[in-house]
PDB file of C-alpha atoms in Angstrom:
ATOM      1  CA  UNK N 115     -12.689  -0.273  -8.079  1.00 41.00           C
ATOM      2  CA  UNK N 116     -10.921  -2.165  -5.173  1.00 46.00           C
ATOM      3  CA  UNK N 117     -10.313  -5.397  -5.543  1.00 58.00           C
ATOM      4  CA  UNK N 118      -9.818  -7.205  -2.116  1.00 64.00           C
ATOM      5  CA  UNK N 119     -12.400  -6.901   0.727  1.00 72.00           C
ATOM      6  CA  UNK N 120     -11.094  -7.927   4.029  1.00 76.00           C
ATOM      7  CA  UNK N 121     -13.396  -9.235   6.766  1.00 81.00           C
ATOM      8  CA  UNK N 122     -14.148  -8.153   9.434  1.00 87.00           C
ATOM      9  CA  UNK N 123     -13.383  -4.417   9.494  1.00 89.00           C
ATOM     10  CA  UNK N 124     -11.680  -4.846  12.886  1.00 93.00           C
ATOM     11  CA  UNK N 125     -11.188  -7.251  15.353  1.00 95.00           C
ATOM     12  CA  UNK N 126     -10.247  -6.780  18.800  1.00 96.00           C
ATOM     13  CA  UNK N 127      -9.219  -9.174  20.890  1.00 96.00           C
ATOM     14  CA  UNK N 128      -6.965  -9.994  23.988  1.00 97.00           C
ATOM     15  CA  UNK N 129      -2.902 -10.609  24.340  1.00 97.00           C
ATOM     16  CA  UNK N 130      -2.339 -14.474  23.243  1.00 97.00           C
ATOM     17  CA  UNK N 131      -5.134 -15.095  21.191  1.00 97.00           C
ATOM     18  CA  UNK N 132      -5.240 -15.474  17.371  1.00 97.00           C
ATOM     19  CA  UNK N 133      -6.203 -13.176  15.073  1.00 97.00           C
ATOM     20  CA  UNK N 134      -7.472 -14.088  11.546  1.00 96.00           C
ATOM     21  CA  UNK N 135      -7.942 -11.897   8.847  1.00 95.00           C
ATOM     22  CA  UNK N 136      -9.770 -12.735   5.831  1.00 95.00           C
ATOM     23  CA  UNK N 137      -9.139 -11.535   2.121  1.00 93.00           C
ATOM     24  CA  UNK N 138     -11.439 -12.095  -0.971  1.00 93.00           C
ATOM     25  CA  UNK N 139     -10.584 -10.281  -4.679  1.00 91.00           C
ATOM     26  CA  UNK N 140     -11.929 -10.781  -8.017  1.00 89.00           C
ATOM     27  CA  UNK N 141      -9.423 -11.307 -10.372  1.00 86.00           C
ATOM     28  CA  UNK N 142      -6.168 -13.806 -11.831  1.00 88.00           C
ATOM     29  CA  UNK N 143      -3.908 -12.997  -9.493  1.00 89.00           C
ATOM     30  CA  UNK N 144       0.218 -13.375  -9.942  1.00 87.00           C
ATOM     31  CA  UNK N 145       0.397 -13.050  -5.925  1.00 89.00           C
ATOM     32  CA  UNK N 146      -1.098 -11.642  -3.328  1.00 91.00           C
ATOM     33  CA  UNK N 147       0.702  -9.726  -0.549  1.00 92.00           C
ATOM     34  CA  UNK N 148       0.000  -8.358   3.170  1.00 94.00           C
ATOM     35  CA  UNK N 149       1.210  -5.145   4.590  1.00 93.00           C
ATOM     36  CA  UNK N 150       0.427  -3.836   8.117  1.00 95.00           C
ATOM     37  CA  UNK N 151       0.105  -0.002   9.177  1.00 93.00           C
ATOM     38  CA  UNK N 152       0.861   1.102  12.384  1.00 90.00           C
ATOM     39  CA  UNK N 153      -1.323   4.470  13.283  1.00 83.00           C
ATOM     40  CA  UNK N 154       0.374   7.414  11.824  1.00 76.00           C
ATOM     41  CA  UNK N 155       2.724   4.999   9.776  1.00 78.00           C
ATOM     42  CA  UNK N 156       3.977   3.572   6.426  1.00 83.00           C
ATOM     43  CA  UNK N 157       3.023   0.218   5.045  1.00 88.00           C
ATOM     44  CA  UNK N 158       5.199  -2.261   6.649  1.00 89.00           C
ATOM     45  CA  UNK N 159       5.611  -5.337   3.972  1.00 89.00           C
ATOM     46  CA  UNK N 160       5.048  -8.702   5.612  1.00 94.00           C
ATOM     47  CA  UNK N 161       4.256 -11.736   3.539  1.00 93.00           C
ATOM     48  CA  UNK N 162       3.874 -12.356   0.083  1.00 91.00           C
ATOM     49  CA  UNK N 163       2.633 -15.737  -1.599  1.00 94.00           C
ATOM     50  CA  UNK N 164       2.122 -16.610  -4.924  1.00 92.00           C
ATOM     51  CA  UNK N 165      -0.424 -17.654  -6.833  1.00 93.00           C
ATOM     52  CA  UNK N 166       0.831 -21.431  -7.199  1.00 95.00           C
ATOM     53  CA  UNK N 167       1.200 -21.295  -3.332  1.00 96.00           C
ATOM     54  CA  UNK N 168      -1.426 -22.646  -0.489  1.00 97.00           C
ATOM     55  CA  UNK N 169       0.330 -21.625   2.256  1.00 97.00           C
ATOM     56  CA  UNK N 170       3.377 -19.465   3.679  1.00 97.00           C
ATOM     57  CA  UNK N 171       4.932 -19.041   7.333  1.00 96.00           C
ATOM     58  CA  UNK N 172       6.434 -16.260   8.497  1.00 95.00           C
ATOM     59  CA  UNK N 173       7.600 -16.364  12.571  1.00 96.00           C
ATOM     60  CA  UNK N 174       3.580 -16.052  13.943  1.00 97.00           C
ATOM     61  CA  UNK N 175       2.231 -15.175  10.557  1.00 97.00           C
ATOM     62  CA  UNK N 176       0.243 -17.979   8.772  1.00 98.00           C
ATOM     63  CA  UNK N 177      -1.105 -16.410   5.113  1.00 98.00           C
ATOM     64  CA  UNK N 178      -3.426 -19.586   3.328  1.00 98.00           C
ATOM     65  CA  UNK N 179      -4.450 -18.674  -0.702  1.00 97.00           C
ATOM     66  CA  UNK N 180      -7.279 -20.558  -2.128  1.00 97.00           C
ATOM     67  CA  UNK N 181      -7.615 -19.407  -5.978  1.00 95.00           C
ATOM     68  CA  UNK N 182     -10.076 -21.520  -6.491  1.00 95.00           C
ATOM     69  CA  UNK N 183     -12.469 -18.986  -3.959  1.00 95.00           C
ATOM     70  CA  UNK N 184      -9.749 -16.074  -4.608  1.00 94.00           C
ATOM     71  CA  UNK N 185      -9.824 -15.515  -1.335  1.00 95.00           C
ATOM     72  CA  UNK N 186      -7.023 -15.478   1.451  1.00 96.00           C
ATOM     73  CA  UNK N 187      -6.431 -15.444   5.585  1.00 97.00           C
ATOM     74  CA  UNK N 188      -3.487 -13.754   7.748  1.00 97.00           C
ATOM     75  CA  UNK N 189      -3.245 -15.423  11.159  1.00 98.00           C
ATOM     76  CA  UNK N 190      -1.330 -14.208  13.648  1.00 98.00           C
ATOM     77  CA  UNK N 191      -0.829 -16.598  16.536  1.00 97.00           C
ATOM     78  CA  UNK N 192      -0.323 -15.209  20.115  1.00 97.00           C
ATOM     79  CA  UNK N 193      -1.019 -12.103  19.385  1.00 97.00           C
ATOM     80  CA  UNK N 194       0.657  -9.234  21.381  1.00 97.00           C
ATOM     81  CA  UNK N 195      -0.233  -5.542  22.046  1.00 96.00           C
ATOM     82  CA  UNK N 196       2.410  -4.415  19.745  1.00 95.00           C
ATOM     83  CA  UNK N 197       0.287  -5.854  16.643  1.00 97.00           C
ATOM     84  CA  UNK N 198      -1.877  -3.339  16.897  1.00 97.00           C
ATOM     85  CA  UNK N 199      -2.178  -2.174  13.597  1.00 96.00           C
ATOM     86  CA  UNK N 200      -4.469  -2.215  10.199  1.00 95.00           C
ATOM     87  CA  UNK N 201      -3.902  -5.032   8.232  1.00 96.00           C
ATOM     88  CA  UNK N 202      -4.062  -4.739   4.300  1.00 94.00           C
ATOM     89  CA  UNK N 203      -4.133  -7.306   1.807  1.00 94.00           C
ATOM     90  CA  UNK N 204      -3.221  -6.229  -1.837  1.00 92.00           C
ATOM     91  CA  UNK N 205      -3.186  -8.346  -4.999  1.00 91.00           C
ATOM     92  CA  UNK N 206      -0.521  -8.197  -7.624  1.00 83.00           C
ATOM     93  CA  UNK N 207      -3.160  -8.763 -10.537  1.00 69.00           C
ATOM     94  CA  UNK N 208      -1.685 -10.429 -13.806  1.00 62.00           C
ATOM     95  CA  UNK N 209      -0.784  -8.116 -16.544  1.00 65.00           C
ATOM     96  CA  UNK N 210       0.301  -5.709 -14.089  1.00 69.00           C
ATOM     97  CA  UNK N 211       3.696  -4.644 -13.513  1.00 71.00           C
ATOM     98  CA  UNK N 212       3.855  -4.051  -9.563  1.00 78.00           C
ATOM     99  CA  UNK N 213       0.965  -1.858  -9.169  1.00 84.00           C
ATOM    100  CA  UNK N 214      -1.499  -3.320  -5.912  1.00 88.00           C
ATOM    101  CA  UNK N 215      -4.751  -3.386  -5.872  1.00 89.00           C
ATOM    102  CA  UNK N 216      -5.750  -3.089  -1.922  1.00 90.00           C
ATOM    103  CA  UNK N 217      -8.744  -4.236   0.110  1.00 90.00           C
ATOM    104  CA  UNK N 218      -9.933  -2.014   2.545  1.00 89.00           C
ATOM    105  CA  UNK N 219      -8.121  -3.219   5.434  1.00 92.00           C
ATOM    106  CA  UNK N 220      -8.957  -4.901   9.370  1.00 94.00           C
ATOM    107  CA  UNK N 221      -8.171  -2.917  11.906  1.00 95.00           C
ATOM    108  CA  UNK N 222      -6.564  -5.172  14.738  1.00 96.00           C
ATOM    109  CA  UNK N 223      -6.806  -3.824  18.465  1.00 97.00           C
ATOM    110  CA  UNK N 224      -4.823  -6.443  20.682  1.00 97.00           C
ATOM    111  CA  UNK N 225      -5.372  -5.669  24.910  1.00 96.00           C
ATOM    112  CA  UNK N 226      -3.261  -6.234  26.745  1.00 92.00           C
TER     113      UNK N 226
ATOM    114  CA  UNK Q   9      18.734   1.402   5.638  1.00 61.00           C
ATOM    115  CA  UNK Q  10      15.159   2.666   3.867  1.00 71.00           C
ATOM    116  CA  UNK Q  11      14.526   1.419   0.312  1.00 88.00           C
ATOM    117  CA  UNK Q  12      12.583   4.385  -0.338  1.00 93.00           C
ATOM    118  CA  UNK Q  13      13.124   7.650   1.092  1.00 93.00           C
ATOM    119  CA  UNK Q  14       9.883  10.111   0.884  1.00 95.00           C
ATOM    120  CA  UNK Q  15       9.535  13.472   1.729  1.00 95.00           C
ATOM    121  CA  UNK Q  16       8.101  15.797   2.950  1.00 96.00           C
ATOM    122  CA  UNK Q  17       6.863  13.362   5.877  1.00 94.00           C
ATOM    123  CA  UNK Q  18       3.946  15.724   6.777  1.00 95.00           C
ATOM    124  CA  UNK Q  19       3.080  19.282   5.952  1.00 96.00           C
ATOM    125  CA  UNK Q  20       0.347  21.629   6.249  1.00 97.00           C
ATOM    126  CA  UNK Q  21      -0.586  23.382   3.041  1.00 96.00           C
ATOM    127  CA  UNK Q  22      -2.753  26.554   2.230  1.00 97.00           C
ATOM    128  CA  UNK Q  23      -6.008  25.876   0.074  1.00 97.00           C
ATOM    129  CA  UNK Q  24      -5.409  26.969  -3.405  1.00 97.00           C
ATOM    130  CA  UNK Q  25      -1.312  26.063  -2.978  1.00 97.00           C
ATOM    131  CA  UNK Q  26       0.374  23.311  -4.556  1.00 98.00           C
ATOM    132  CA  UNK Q  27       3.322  20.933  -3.259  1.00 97.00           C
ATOM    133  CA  UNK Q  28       5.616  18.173  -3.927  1.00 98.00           C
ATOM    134  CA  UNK Q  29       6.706  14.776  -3.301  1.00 98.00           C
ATOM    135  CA  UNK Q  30       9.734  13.512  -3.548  1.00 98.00           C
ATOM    136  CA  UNK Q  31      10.486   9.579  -3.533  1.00 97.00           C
ATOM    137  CA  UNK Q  32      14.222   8.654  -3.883  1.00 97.00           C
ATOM    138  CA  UNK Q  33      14.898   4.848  -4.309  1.00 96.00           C
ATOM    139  CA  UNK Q  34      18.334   2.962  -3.135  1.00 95.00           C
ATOM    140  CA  UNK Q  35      18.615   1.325  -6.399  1.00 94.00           C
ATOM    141  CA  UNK Q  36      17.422   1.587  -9.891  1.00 92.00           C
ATOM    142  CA  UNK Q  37      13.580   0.492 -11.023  1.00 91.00           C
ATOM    143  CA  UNK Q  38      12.125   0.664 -13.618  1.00 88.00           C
ATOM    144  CA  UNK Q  39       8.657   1.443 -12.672  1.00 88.00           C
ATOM    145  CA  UNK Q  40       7.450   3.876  -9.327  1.00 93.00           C
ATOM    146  CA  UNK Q  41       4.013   3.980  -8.030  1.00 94.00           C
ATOM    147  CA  UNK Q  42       1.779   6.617  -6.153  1.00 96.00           C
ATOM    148  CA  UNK Q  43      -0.917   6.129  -4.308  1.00 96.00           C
ATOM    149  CA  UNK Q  44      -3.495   7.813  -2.352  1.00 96.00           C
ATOM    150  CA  UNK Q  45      -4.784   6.545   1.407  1.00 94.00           C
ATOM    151  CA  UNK Q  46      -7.753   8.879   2.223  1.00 93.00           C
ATOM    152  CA  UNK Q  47      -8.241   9.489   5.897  1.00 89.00           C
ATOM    153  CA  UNK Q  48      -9.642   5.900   7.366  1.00 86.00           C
ATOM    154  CA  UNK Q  49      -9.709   4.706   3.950  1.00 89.00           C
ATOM    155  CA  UNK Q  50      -7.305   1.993   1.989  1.00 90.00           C
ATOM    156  CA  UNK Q  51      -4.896   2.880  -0.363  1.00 92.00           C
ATOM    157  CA  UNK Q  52      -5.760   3.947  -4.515  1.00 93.00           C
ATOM    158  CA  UNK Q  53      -3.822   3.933  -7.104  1.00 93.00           C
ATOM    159  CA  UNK Q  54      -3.135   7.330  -8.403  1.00 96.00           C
ATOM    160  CA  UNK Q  55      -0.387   6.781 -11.154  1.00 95.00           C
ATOM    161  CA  UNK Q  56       2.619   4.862 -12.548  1.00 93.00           C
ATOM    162  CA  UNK Q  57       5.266   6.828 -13.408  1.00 93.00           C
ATOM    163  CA  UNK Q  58       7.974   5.398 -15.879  1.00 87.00           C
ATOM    164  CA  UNK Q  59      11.406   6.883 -16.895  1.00 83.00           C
ATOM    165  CA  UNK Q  60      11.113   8.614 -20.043  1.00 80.00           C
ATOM    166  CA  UNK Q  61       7.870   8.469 -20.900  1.00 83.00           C
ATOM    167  CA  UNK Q  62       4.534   9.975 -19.598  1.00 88.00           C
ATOM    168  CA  UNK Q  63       3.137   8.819 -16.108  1.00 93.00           C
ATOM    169  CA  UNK Q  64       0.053   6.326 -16.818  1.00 93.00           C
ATOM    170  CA  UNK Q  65      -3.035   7.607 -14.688  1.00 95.00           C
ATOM    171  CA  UNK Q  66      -5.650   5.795 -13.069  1.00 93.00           C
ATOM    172  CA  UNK Q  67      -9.451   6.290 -13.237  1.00 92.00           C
ATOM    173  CA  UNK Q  68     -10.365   9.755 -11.506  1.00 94.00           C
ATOM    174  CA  UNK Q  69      -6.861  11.191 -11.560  1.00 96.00           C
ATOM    175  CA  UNK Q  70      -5.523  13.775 -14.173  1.00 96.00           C
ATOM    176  CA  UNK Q  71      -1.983  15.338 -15.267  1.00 96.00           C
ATOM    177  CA  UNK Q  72      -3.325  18.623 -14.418  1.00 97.00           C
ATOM    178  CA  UNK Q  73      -3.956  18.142 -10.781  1.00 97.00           C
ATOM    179  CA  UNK Q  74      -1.096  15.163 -10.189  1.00 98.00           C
ATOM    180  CA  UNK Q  75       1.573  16.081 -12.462  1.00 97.00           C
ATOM    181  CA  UNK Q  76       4.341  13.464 -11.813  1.00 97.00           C
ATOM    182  CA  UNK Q  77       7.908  13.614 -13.144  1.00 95.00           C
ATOM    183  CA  UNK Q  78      10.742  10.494 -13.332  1.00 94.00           C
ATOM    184  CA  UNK Q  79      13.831  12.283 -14.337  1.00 92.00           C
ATOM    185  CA  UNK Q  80      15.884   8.916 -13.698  1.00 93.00           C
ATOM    186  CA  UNK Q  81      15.092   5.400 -12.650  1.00 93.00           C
ATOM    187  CA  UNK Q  82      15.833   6.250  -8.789  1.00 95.00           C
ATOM    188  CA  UNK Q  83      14.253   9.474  -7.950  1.00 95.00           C
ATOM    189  CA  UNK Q  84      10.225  10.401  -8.794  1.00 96.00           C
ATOM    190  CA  UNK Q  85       8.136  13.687  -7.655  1.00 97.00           C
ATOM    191  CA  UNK Q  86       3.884  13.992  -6.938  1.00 98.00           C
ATOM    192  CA  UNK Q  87       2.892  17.092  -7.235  1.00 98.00           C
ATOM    193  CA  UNK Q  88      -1.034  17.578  -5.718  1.00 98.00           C
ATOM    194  CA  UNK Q  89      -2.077  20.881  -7.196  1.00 98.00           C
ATOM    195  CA  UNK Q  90      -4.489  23.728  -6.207  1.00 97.00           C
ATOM    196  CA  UNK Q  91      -4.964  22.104  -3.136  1.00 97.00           C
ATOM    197  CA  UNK Q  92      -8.407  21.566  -1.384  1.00 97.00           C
ATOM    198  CA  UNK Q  93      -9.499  20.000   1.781  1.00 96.00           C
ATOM    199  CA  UNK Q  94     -10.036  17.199   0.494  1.00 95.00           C
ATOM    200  CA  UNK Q  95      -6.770  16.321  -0.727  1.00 97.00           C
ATOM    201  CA  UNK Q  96      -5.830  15.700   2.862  1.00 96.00           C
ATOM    202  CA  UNK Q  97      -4.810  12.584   2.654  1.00 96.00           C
ATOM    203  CA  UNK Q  98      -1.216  10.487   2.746  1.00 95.00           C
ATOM    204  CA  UNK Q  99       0.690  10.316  -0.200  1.00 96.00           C
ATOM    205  CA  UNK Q 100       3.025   6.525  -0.792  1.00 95.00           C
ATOM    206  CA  UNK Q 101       5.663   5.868  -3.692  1.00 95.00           C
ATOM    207  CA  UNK Q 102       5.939   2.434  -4.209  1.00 93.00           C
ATOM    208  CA  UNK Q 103       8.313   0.893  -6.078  1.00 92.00           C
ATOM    209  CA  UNK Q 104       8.616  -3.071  -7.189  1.00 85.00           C
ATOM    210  CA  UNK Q 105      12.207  -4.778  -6.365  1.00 81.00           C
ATOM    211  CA  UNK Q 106      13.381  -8.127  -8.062  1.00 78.00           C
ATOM    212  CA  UNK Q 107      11.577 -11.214  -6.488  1.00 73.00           C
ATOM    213  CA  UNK Q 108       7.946  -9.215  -6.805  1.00 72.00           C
ATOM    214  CA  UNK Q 109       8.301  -7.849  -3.002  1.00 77.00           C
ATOM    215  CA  UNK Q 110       6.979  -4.496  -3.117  1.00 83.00           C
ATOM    216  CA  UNK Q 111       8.018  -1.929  -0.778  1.00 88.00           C
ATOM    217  CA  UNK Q 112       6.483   1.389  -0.029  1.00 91.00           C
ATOM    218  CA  UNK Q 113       7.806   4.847   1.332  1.00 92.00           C
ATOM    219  CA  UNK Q 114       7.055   5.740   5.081  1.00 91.00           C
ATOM    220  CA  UNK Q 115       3.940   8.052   3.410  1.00 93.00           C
ATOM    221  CA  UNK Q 116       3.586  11.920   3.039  1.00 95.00           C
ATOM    222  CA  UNK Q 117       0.747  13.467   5.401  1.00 94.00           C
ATOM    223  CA  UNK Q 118      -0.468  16.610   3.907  1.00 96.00           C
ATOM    224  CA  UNK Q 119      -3.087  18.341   5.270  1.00 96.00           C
ATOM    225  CA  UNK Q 120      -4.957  20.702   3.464  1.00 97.00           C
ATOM    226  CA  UNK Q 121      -6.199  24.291   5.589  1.00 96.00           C
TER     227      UNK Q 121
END
């Protein structure tokens, strides 16, 4: 069964705003990773943080881990309409050898 | 350039047919991944496909209907057999590169008449 569950589903909101994305899975984890999808597109790799990690910058991307609540957030500050997309988070559980183990994903609607 | 090239990038297929994958990597791994990403769904893992030995499947997916061959430790082929509506779905190698980043092909959209 799937591991992560991302709240909420999907989340629209306007140009410049913030968008958070939550994460929550059920197992050790060696890292946990998030990938956007554009619509009719691949899975586009952008953060990864491991599990002895509490927080990780990318540019506008903020990714927290709590392992304590195996849970996670993706914020993206000042959004723009180009980050339309679905956001996945998958978790790189220990044992395993690279395979993921996604949530189902927040689909992100920015307006411009 | 790509780390992973994947092809065909979308096809339409006849019920009943069957059809391959191919996922060519830029450098040598020693494990490739497939997955399956349902229409509006996330993605599942289908199998993991190592050089030289027999692809390890997941839960709910069988040789018979996924057969998956890794002739060498850049190249790997999906095959989705006696197709059927509902194996319309996209189709991702994924392959794991030193440093634990894991990147995926740009996805093979079959749809299934």
């Amino acid at each position: 069964s799937q591991q992560g569950e991302e709240d909420p589903q999907a989340l629209s909101i306007q140009e410049g705003e913030n968008a958070t994305m939550n994460c929550s899975y059920k197992t050790s984890i060696n890292n946990l990773q998030w990938y956007r999808q554009n619509s009719g597109r691949g899975l586009v790799h952008l953060i990864l943080i491991r599990s002895n990690e509490r927080e990780k910058h990318s540019g506008r991307l903020r990714v927290t881990l709590d392992t304590s609540k195996k849970s996670s957030s993706l914020l993206i500050t000042a959004s723009r309409a180009a980050d339309t997309a679905s956001y996945f988070c998958a978790t790189d559980a220990r044992g395993s050898q690279g395979n993921l183990i996604f949530g189902k994903g927040t689909k992100l609607s920015v307006k411009p | 350039s790509a780390v992973i090239s994947q092809k065909p990038s979308r096809d339409i297929c006849q019920r009943g047919t069957s059809l391959t994958i191919q996922c060519q990597v830029d450098s040598q791994v020693t494990m490739m991944f497939w997955y399956r990403q349902q229409p509006g769904q996330s993605l599942t893992l289908i199998a993991t496909a190592n050089q030289g030995s027999e692809a390890t499947y997941e839960s709910g997916f069988v040789i018979d209907k996924f057969p998956i061959s890794r002739p060498n430790l850049t190249f790997s082929t999906l095959t989705v057999s006696n197709m059927s509506p509902e194996d319309s779905s996209i189709y991702l190698c994924s392959v794991q590169k030193p440093g634990n980043t894991i990147y995926f092909g740009e996805g093979s959209w079959l749809t299934v008449v």
